[in-house]
XYZ file of C-alpha atoms in Angstrom:
617
model
C -62.356 162.643 13.653
C -60.266 160.158 14.999
C -58.549 160.060 11.167
C -58.550 164.184 11.609
C -57.282 164.453 14.667
C -54.465 161.981 13.523
C -53.358 164.477 10.274
C -53.246 167.570 12.664
C -51.198 166.075 14.919
C -48.496 164.036 13.027
C -47.694 166.510 10.533
C -46.093 168.936 13.459
C -43.964 165.308 14.435
C -42.799 164.896 10.305
C -42.018 168.435 10.164
C -39.997 168.025 13.571
C -38.220 165.127 12.635
C -36.604 166.748 9.365
C -35.475 169.584 11.192
C -33.799 167.513 14.144
C -31.877 164.687 11.204
C -30.972 168.178 8.950
C -29.776 170.546 12.694
C -27.359 167.394 13.289
C -25.832 167.149 9.457
C -25.868 170.936 10.189
C -23.971 169.907 14.054
C -21.766 168.292 11.667
C -20.519 170.353 8.891
C -20.182 172.701 10.871
C -16.787 170.791 13.183
C -15.900 168.506 10.508
C -13.049 169.462 8.681
C -12.041 166.132 6.873
C -11.515 166.988 3.578
C -12.624 166.090 1.017
C -11.274 162.350 -0.354
C -11.836 159.530 -4.125
C -15.014 159.507 -5.057
C -16.131 162.518 -2.846
C -13.578 164.925 -3.858
C -14.273 164.170 -7.508
C -18.454 164.495 -8.571
C -16.913 167.527 -6.255
C -14.938 169.082 -8.885
C -17.175 167.944 -11.436
C -19.868 169.777 -10.002
C -17.648 172.905 -9.968
C -16.858 172.503 -13.652
C -20.503 172.287 -14.190
C -21.309 174.277 -12.389
C -18.335 177.241 -14.396
C -19.786 176.244 -17.420
C -23.332 176.698 -16.842
C -22.380 180.387 -15.276
C -20.508 181.376 -18.108
C -23.478 180.431 -19.914
C -21.687 178.054 -21.892
C -24.219 175.811 -23.154
C -21.935 173.381 -25.595
C -18.581 173.674 -22.766
C -20.558 171.501 -20.730
C -22.657 169.698 -22.152
C -19.409 168.458 -22.901
C -18.383 167.995 -19.819
C -21.247 166.499 -19.204
C -20.787 163.664 -21.184
C -17.599 163.531 -20.536
C -15.776 164.485 -17.519
C -16.297 160.897 -16.633
C -17.190 157.979 -19.070
C -16.719 155.801 -15.849
C -19.972 157.144 -13.032
C -23.199 158.502 -14.229
C -22.509 162.781 -14.052
C -26.210 162.997 -12.376
C -25.300 164.527 -9.065
C -22.812 166.716 -9.906
C -25.620 168.138 -11.403
C -26.747 169.196 -8.872
C -24.607 170.331 -6.438
C -25.004 173.356 -9.661
C -27.506 174.856 -7.843
C -25.927 175.134 -4.031
C -22.770 176.380 -5.865
C -24.365 178.765 -6.845
C -25.924 179.815 -3.103
C -22.623 179.458 -0.957
C -19.529 179.070 -3.285
C -17.380 176.308 -4.058
C -17.308 174.251 -1.640
C -17.521 170.910 0.632
C -20.054 172.856 3.420
C -22.339 174.196 0.101
C -22.141 170.457 -1.425
C -22.762 168.909 1.715
C -26.605 171.426 1.427
C -27.695 168.518 -1.102
C -27.774 165.981 1.479
C -29.592 168.048 3.728
C -32.836 168.161 1.843
C -32.160 164.664 0.369
C -32.695 163.848 4.209
C -35.793 165.839 4.316
C -36.910 164.644 0.456
C -36.274 160.491 2.064
C -38.511 161.593 5.222
C -41.164 162.801 3.735
C -41.966 159.956 0.536
C -40.672 157.187 3.029
C -44.093 159.047 4.817
C -45.851 158.917 1.893
C -44.845 154.776 1.542
C -45.812 154.438 5.035
C -49.097 155.883 4.723
C -49.767 153.890 1.364
C -48.735 150.479 3.623
C -51.313 151.184 7.063
C -52.090 154.682 7.237
C -50.604 158.465 8.863
C -49.032 156.568 11.689
C -47.179 153.347 10.069
C -45.796 156.591 7.516
C -44.699 158.823 10.636
C -42.614 155.418 11.840
C -41.544 155.080 8.363
C -39.740 158.292 7.979
C -38.847 157.852 11.351
C -36.494 154.773 10.890
C -35.141 155.485 7.878
C -33.412 158.260 9.165
C -31.919 157.269 11.710
C -30.451 153.961 10.629
C -26.751 154.526 10.926
C -25.902 153.589 7.152
C -28.775 156.552 6.402
C -26.202 158.841 8.542
C -22.780 158.242 7.400
C -23.586 158.914 3.966
C -25.131 162.078 5.304
C -21.858 163.139 5.781
C -19.700 162.771 2.704
C -21.054 163.420 -0.630
C -21.800 160.662 -2.647
C -24.483 160.134 -5.308
C -25.380 157.036 -2.635
C -27.879 159.798 -0.485
C -29.948 160.864 -4.047
C -29.910 157.390 -4.931
C -31.524 156.292 -2.091
C -34.398 159.157 -2.284
C -34.556 158.622 -5.598
C -35.158 154.623 -4.889
C -38.104 155.890 -2.706
C -39.602 158.320 -5.054
C -39.610 155.942 -7.412
C -41.710 153.512 -5.708
C -43.850 155.925 -4.762
C -43.977 156.813 -8.151
C -44.623 153.028 -9.637
C -47.129 152.278 -6.707
C -49.483 155.613 -7.922
C -48.938 153.832 -11.936
C -52.521 152.406 -9.516
C -50.437 148.940 -12.060
C -50.667 151.480 -15.159
C -53.699 152.909 -15.030
C -52.650 155.865 -14.761
C -50.677 157.758 -17.506
C -49.628 160.945 -15.599
C -47.553 158.623 -12.606
C -46.581 156.579 -15.608
C -44.927 159.160 -17.053
C -42.818 160.005 -13.112
C -41.971 156.754 -12.762
C -40.260 156.715 -16.080
C -39.060 160.337 -15.594
C -37.476 159.087 -12.078
C -36.154 155.853 -12.826
C -34.483 157.218 -15.728
C -32.590 160.100 -13.273
C -32.013 157.176 -10.877
C -29.312 155.519 -14.176
C -27.799 158.299 -14.348
C -27.664 158.282 -10.480
C -25.445 155.301 -10.048
C -25.460 152.116 -12.097
C -26.332 150.066 -9.994
C -28.992 152.381 -8.882
C -32.212 149.929 -10.670
C -31.223 146.385 -8.570
C -33.240 148.231 -6.242
C -36.338 148.878 -8.175
C -35.911 145.835 -10.734
C -38.136 144.503 -8.355
C -41.075 145.747 -7.873
C -41.190 146.900 -11.600
C -41.359 143.912 -12.341
C -44.996 142.988 -9.785
C -46.264 145.670 -10.895
C -46.017 144.684 -14.241
C -47.541 141.147 -13.391
C -50.338 143.558 -11.038
C -50.861 144.644 -14.523
C -51.577 142.257 -16.857
C -53.354 140.134 -13.810
C -55.856 142.632 -13.644
C -55.956 143.812 -17.500
C -56.683 140.003 -18.468
C -59.155 140.238 -15.565
C -61.329 143.314 -17.111
C -59.887 142.991 -20.551
C -58.484 146.330 -20.044
C -55.042 146.942 -22.039
C -54.365 150.424 -21.359
C -51.173 149.137 -18.307
C -49.997 147.818 -21.722
C -49.510 151.526 -23.298
C -47.958 153.136 -19.490
C -45.925 149.729 -19.501
C -44.269 151.333 -22.456
C -44.190 154.564 -21.626
C -42.858 154.166 -18.468
C -40.435 152.456 -19.692
C -39.726 154.908 -22.744
C -39.215 157.741 -20.319
C -37.086 156.243 -18.531
C -34.101 155.053 -21.363
C -34.629 158.031 -22.868
C -33.401 160.186 -20.136
C -31.360 158.207 -19.654
C -29.769 157.170 -22.747
C -28.520 160.684 -23.570
C -25.077 159.903 -21.489
C -25.046 155.967 -21.255
C -25.157 155.515 -25.029
C -21.652 157.444 -25.623
C -19.484 156.038 -22.309
C -20.880 151.994 -22.914
C -17.879 150.682 -23.261
C -16.345 152.784 -20.249
C -18.625 152.595 -18.194
C -19.426 148.752 -18.404
C -16.329 147.640 -18.389
C -15.242 150.149 -15.462
C -19.094 148.976 -13.058
C -17.651 145.875 -14.181
C -14.161 145.657 -12.158
C -16.106 147.063 -9.585
C -18.816 144.926 -9.051
C -16.683 141.308 -9.998
C -13.551 142.404 -11.522
C -9.996 143.917 -9.978
C -11.619 146.278 -7.782
C -13.736 144.829 -5.685
C -10.708 142.467 -4.804
C -10.441 145.258 -2.510
C -13.329 145.059 -1.058
C -14.674 141.651 0.172
C -14.139 138.435 0.533
C -12.764 136.126 -2.663
C -15.663 133.639 -3.039
C -19.172 136.014 -1.339
C -21.108 133.081 -1.317
C -20.164 130.563 1.438
C -22.304 130.571 4.004
C -19.844 132.463 6.372
C -19.645 134.873 4.226
C -23.157 135.368 3.189
C -23.675 135.843 6.943
C -20.767 138.104 7.670
C -21.969 140.124 4.926
C -25.898 140.206 6.378
C -24.347 141.273 9.866
C -22.776 143.821 8.149
C -25.315 145.382 6.584
C -27.495 143.914 10.565
C -25.285 145.952 12.885
C -23.017 148.880 11.297
C -26.367 149.274 8.146
C -29.565 149.080 9.900
C -28.044 149.520 14.093
C -29.086 146.756 16.622
C -32.418 148.823 17.421
C -32.177 148.222 13.495
C -32.463 145.352 12.312
C -35.047 144.115 16.262
C -37.436 146.017 14.013
C -36.998 144.674 10.644
C -37.906 141.188 12.127
C -40.547 142.406 13.878
C -42.195 144.402 11.218
C -41.707 141.549 8.687
C -44.004 139.398 10.166
C -46.385 141.909 11.416
C -47.094 143.356 7.687
C -47.062 139.520 6.820
C -49.770 139.023 9.063
C -51.239 142.423 7.968
C -51.744 141.969 5.102
C -52.867 138.098 4.759
C -55.445 140.040 7.262
C -56.112 142.166 4.619
C -55.591 145.259 6.496
C -57.312 148.012 8.672
C -56.564 150.255 7.394
C -58.303 152.575 4.522
C -54.716 153.420 2.940
C -54.271 150.501 2.620
C -55.289 149.226 -0.690
C -53.985 145.018 -1.659
C -51.864 144.396 0.634
C -49.899 141.076 -0.397
C -48.966 142.868 -3.547
C -47.583 146.362 -1.380
C -46.250 143.499 0.814
C -45.263 141.791 -2.227
C -44.033 145.299 -3.919
C -41.254 146.658 -0.981
C -39.500 143.424 -0.783
C -38.614 142.286 -3.804
C -37.342 145.576 -4.048
C -35.500 145.103 -0.154
C -34.241 141.478 -1.253
C -33.849 142.128 -4.737
C -31.175 144.314 -4.266
C -29.707 142.822 -0.904
C -29.628 139.150 -2.617
C -27.382 141.242 -5.395
C -24.611 142.623 -3.756
C -24.722 139.449 -1.400
C -23.959 137.707 -4.265
C -20.730 140.685 -5.125
C -16.820 140.293 -4.819
C -17.402 143.877 -4.503
C -19.868 144.200 -0.685
C -18.597 147.823 0.404
C -22.305 148.125 2.420
C -23.103 152.160 1.208
C -23.408 149.790 -2.652
C -26.747 148.617 -0.630
C -28.207 151.659 1.044
C -31.191 151.631 -1.750
C -32.908 148.968 0.569
C -33.385 151.287 2.862
C -36.901 153.180 2.148
C -38.811 149.365 2.356
C -36.790 148.225 4.981
C -38.223 150.785 6.079
C -41.601 151.329 5.815
C -41.791 146.631 6.124
C -39.888 147.553 9.512
C -42.940 150.531 10.210
C -45.871 148.739 8.603
C -45.421 146.137 10.940
C -44.654 147.958 14.261
C -47.358 150.177 13.756
C -50.331 147.114 12.884
C -49.033 144.556 15.727
C -49.172 147.954 17.888
C -52.777 148.285 16.433
C -52.386 151.662 15.632
C -52.096 152.990 19.192
C -50.496 156.704 17.954
C -48.421 155.691 21.729
C -45.922 152.871 19.853
C -45.703 156.065 17.340
C -44.690 158.969 19.414
C -42.506 155.978 21.004
C -41.184 155.546 18.073
C -39.886 159.235 16.570
C -38.405 159.755 20.385
C -36.506 156.588 20.080
C -35.919 157.565 16.468
C -34.066 161.170 17.681
C -32.664 159.355 20.256
C -30.933 156.647 18.299
C -29.435 159.839 15.644
C -28.060 162.418 18.795
C -26.683 159.452 20.383
C -24.526 158.817 17.048
C -23.358 162.635 16.694
C -23.904 164.679 19.934
C -21.464 163.098 21.435
C -18.997 163.079 18.169
C -19.206 166.728 17.326
C -19.280 167.587 21.742
C -15.907 166.190 20.722
C -14.626 168.037 18.104
C -15.886 170.906 19.698
C -13.127 170.440 22.395
C -11.125 169.273 20.106
C -11.222 172.359 18.293
C -10.850 174.292 20.930
C -9.220 172.774 24.216
C -7.364 169.919 22.211
C -7.342 166.306 21.814
C -8.272 164.634 25.375
C -4.851 163.002 26.786
C -5.178 159.401 25.863
C -8.817 158.991 23.366
C -7.830 159.215 19.366
C -12.408 158.748 19.004
C -11.827 161.463 16.708
C -8.543 161.049 15.525
C -7.252 158.871 13.164
C -6.539 155.410 13.828
C -3.634 153.517 12.202
C -5.481 151.843 9.770
C -7.410 155.233 8.904
C -9.624 153.873 5.574
C -11.291 151.061 7.308
C -11.230 152.833 10.161
C -13.692 154.814 8.657
C -12.719 158.515 8.100
C -16.290 159.644 8.627
C -16.976 157.923 11.653
C -16.334 160.543 13.589
C -16.078 164.479 12.722
C -13.130 166.308 12.717
C -12.016 169.574 13.616
C -8.424 169.839 12.634
C -7.259 171.649 9.515
C -5.379 169.576 6.815
C -3.537 171.944 5.484
C -3.450 171.304 1.987
C -4.297 175.017 0.891
C -0.552 175.958 1.786
C 0.887 173.326 0.651
C -0.590 174.293 -2.815
C 0.427 177.401 -2.433
C 3.973 176.737 -1.210
C 3.737 173.948 -4.696
C 2.590 177.218 -6.936
C 5.130 179.732 -5.657
C 8.204 176.664 -6.107
C 7.440 175.597 -9.524
C 8.301 179.337 -11.583
C 5.534 180.029 -13.591
C 6.576 182.559 -16.026
C 8.821 179.781 -16.833
C 6.345 177.068 -17.545
C 4.463 176.840 -20.805
C 0.705 178.102 -20.494
C 2.068 179.422 -16.944
C 0.728 176.171 -15.839
C 1.615 173.265 -12.875
C 1.579 169.992 -13.447
C 1.634 169.026 -9.946
C 1.395 165.183 -9.004
C -0.054 163.783 -5.566
C 1.231 160.492 -3.975
C -2.515 159.024 -3.653
C -2.212 158.853 -0.022
C -5.808 158.154 0.748
C -7.882 159.292 2.262
C -7.434 163.263 3.687
C -4.768 163.647 1.190
C -5.012 162.543 -1.683
C -4.849 163.904 -5.261
C -8.566 164.483 -5.909
C -8.319 167.109 -2.529
C -5.664 169.140 -4.412
C -7.289 169.139 -7.679
C -10.810 170.359 -6.028
C -9.145 172.422 -3.592
C -6.769 174.401 -6.590
C -10.028 174.510 -8.903
C -12.435 176.099 -6.734
C -9.087 178.403 -6.254
C -8.949 178.903 -9.568
C -4.840 178.101 -9.454
C -3.276 177.459 -12.606
C -2.092 173.945 -11.445
C -3.270 170.376 -13.397
C -3.928 168.394 -11.242
C -3.514 164.489 -11.055
C -2.019 160.664 -9.490
C 1.649 160.692 -9.380
C 2.748 158.075 -11.858
C 6.199 157.005 -11.842
C 5.813 156.481 -15.710
C 5.249 159.891 -16.330
C 8.165 161.177 -12.686
C 9.935 163.776 -16.202
C 6.937 165.471 -16.748
C 6.040 167.289 -13.426
C 7.220 169.634 -12.161
C 5.972 169.163 -8.632
C 4.858 166.378 -6.535
C 3.653 166.217 -3.787
C 3.444 163.550 -0.573
C 3.855 163.161 2.471
C 4.838 161.011 5.494
C 2.888 158.982 8.320
C -0.458 157.482 6.905
C -1.129 156.274 3.815
C -4.452 155.193 4.586
C -5.266 152.113 1.915
C -3.420 149.615 2.450
C -2.925 148.095 -0.987
C -1.230 150.908 -1.453
C 1.536 151.080 0.569
C 4.331 149.040 -1.779
C 3.134 151.655 -4.644
C 4.226 154.021 -2.751
C 7.065 153.442 -0.938
C 8.694 152.096 -4.769
C 7.966 156.150 -5.810
C 9.287 157.745 -2.861
C 11.941 156.233 -3.025
C 12.574 157.138 -6.666
C 12.123 160.672 -5.505
C 14.885 160.638 -3.076
C 17.369 159.332 -6.074
C 19.209 161.790 -7.101
C 18.708 161.180 -11.045
C 15.119 161.776 -10.395
C 15.189 164.929 -11.534
C 13.420 166.496 -8.643
C 14.507 167.418 -5.321
C 12.738 167.748 -1.611
C 11.834 171.042 -0.753
C 13.243 172.231 2.798
C 9.554 173.288 3.905
C 7.004 171.115 4.857
C 3.288 171.118 6.467
C 3.035 169.641 10.268
C -0.899 166.810 9.262
C -3.214 166.165 12.242
C -2.318 163.053 11.545
C 1.198 163.543 13.382
C 2.718 162.645 9.069
C 4.483 166.459 7.305
C 3.237 167.399 3.752
C 6.561 166.957 1.809
C 6.585 169.244 -1.548
C 9.456 167.409 -4.307
C 9.626 169.840 -7.106
C 12.042 170.398 -10.583
C 15.307 171.720 -10.049
C 15.263 174.223 -11.843
C 13.015 175.952 -9.631
C 14.643 179.197 -7.969
C 13.790 178.389 -4.723
C 16.908 175.171 -5.386
C 18.822 178.521 -6.302
C 22.797 179.078 -3.943
C 21.327 181.369 -1.021
C 22.439 185.155 -1.618
C 24.557 187.218 -0.175
C 23.486 190.398 0.898
C 26.064 193.147 0.392
C 24.769 194.228 3.669
C 23.788 191.412 5.893
C 21.021 191.631 8.447
C 18.994 188.701 10.777
C 16.121 190.155 11.443
C 12.551 187.696 12.852
C 9.251 188.378 11.425
C 6.820 187.054 13.548
C 8.194 184.273 13.972
C 6.723 183.514 9.642
C 10.173 185.275 8.803
C 13.175 186.467 8.523
C 14.817 189.488 7.232
C 18.284 188.395 6.264
C 19.824 191.788 4.586
C 19.694 193.986 1.086
C 21.298 195.391 -1.956
C 21.164 199.332 -2.438
C 22.064 200.376 -5.907
C 22.473 203.447 -7.790
C 21.001 203.629 -11.528
C 20.256 206.406 -14.144
C 17.391 207.529 -14.759
C 16.961 210.159 -17.356
C 20.182 211.014 -18.010
C 20.881 211.321 -14.600
C 22.513 209.003 -12.217
C 21.561 209.282 -8.219
C 18.938 209.998 -9.531
C 16.962 206.405 -7.941
C 17.833 203.913 -5.806
C 17.106 199.963 -7.055
C 17.024 197.558 -3.028
C 16.578 193.902 -3.139
C 15.734 192.226 -0.168
C 16.359 188.766 0.831
C 13.603 187.062 3.038
C 13.383 183.416 4.370
C 9.878 181.501 5.147
C 10.149 180.268 9.029
C 6.304 179.062 9.592
C 3.073 179.041 7.457
C 1.770 183.196 7.891
C -2.412 183.262 9.688
C -1.970 187.083 7.659
C -0.242 189.146 4.803
C 2.216 191.193 5.316
C 3.137 194.918 4.546
C 6.403 195.495 4.021
C 7.547 200.210 3.703
C 11.277 200.920 3.066
C 12.231 204.328 4.384
C 15.267 206.407 2.953
C 16.552 208.747 6.192
C 18.456 211.959 6.236
C 21.539 210.646 8.056
C 22.059 214.039 9.181
C 18.965 214.258 10.285
C 17.246 211.676 10.695
C 14.455 212.784 8.698
C 12.478 210.990 6.532
C 13.155 212.415 2.966
C 11.453 209.686 0.596
C 9.723 205.753 0.991
């Protein structure tokens, strides 16, 4: 009866916990207008390309995109965006719904893993803990591969354990499929499951030798073959590129931007662990882990206190291997971006919950308090920032308060530290670029646009995604000074340039753009940006908008709603059907002054000067 009462009470709590996480995620999405950047914008674009091919029913085109659009990064997450684009249209918000699904799935999987450790109360604790980590929360606000990877790591851990040391063939097949999907999500995903896989193999070998049962070998082989077969379709043709790029990101030139030169120095190891504890897990989460490790070790030594906690010592080694191997690998390499180590979160959360639950002697009040504490931490991390963004959008920023604005070092200040309700005029800049480029004179009617990489909000992949989803005839790329002669348009900005490592290159490029011999000329119209800078457009000198200012025969100077000015007109009688004067050809001259919120209609009336009546229009 006791277990039945708990089951009835815990299911609503799990639903409440998931609802709280999803609601806070939706609130963030509603108020945040920060453009996608770098990898996020690329995944959005990659998913849009796959969606277009599948929506058109062209499987051959889809396969080419899946296989070759990005030879450096596995393509599963962009593919997972396809159904969300199909429902909500191609947009960043539709894509972020994938994160909300991953949050819910992660909570359910943590609940199941925790239940295996020490019953359903432990499972609910694990679900509460894993969703309240700042690292989990941060990843839910940006469309990257890591949150999907964390959910797949949790699913792989559950499936591998449920194989019962490779006795169960169905779970063995499922585990292999999940491991393969994890590898198709991120190259480094196997780091977080190789330890549990090794523990499972050791357990299977020892049990098989003791019981003289070799089923484990066949089922283990099935798991490995399923994983390899699923991942090989993409990895084999892209092996050279993905290995080269992964090594560069982990220990090569790219990694130099993300960590110390010698990560194994004691001070650097301690600094990494401190960053993981404080910024990744939060102080309460780090304390829960310390208590949990002690408590789970004691519980495993005693043999567990719940029928669900089969093989407690083996399960402790199983979970600990995921956290220790993953943490050790990323502490030892130069690239110490915290999001890469996020795969340890499921194991860390379950270990924390297991120990606390055991030390609390499985009292229900301890479970309830943990759920309340997790929801409180989530609220404190999200609600004040959402309220600040709403105030910023409706009233304006509070004087002297830059908590929801881009700091001077906008990349290192973390652009997702708070939602930003201010609009970035990326689409307006692209519309202006399309007008300036004179598409009719360009080959294939498409403009080649280079964007100076002033990350994070104003950068090439964000413009690429924006141009693609609005079906603009433009090819957008990172501006390269060596290819300046091939650009029809270059888009740049003033003010905060984002990534410090690119400042010298950007300034050099800006100097080339302003050189009279560059072949490009800065257009007079600029766009105010939320960070205080201005968006600039440089056009090839053949653009019609760079011609001499017209001198109409009937000049005028009329303001049109503050967004434009009417400069005058020319009128000519033309021959029509053999008669002169049956038609009038009219040229109207306008100058834009600001961005327009809507469309404007222009009417021309022909008035009889004698009567004042309209005779044609």
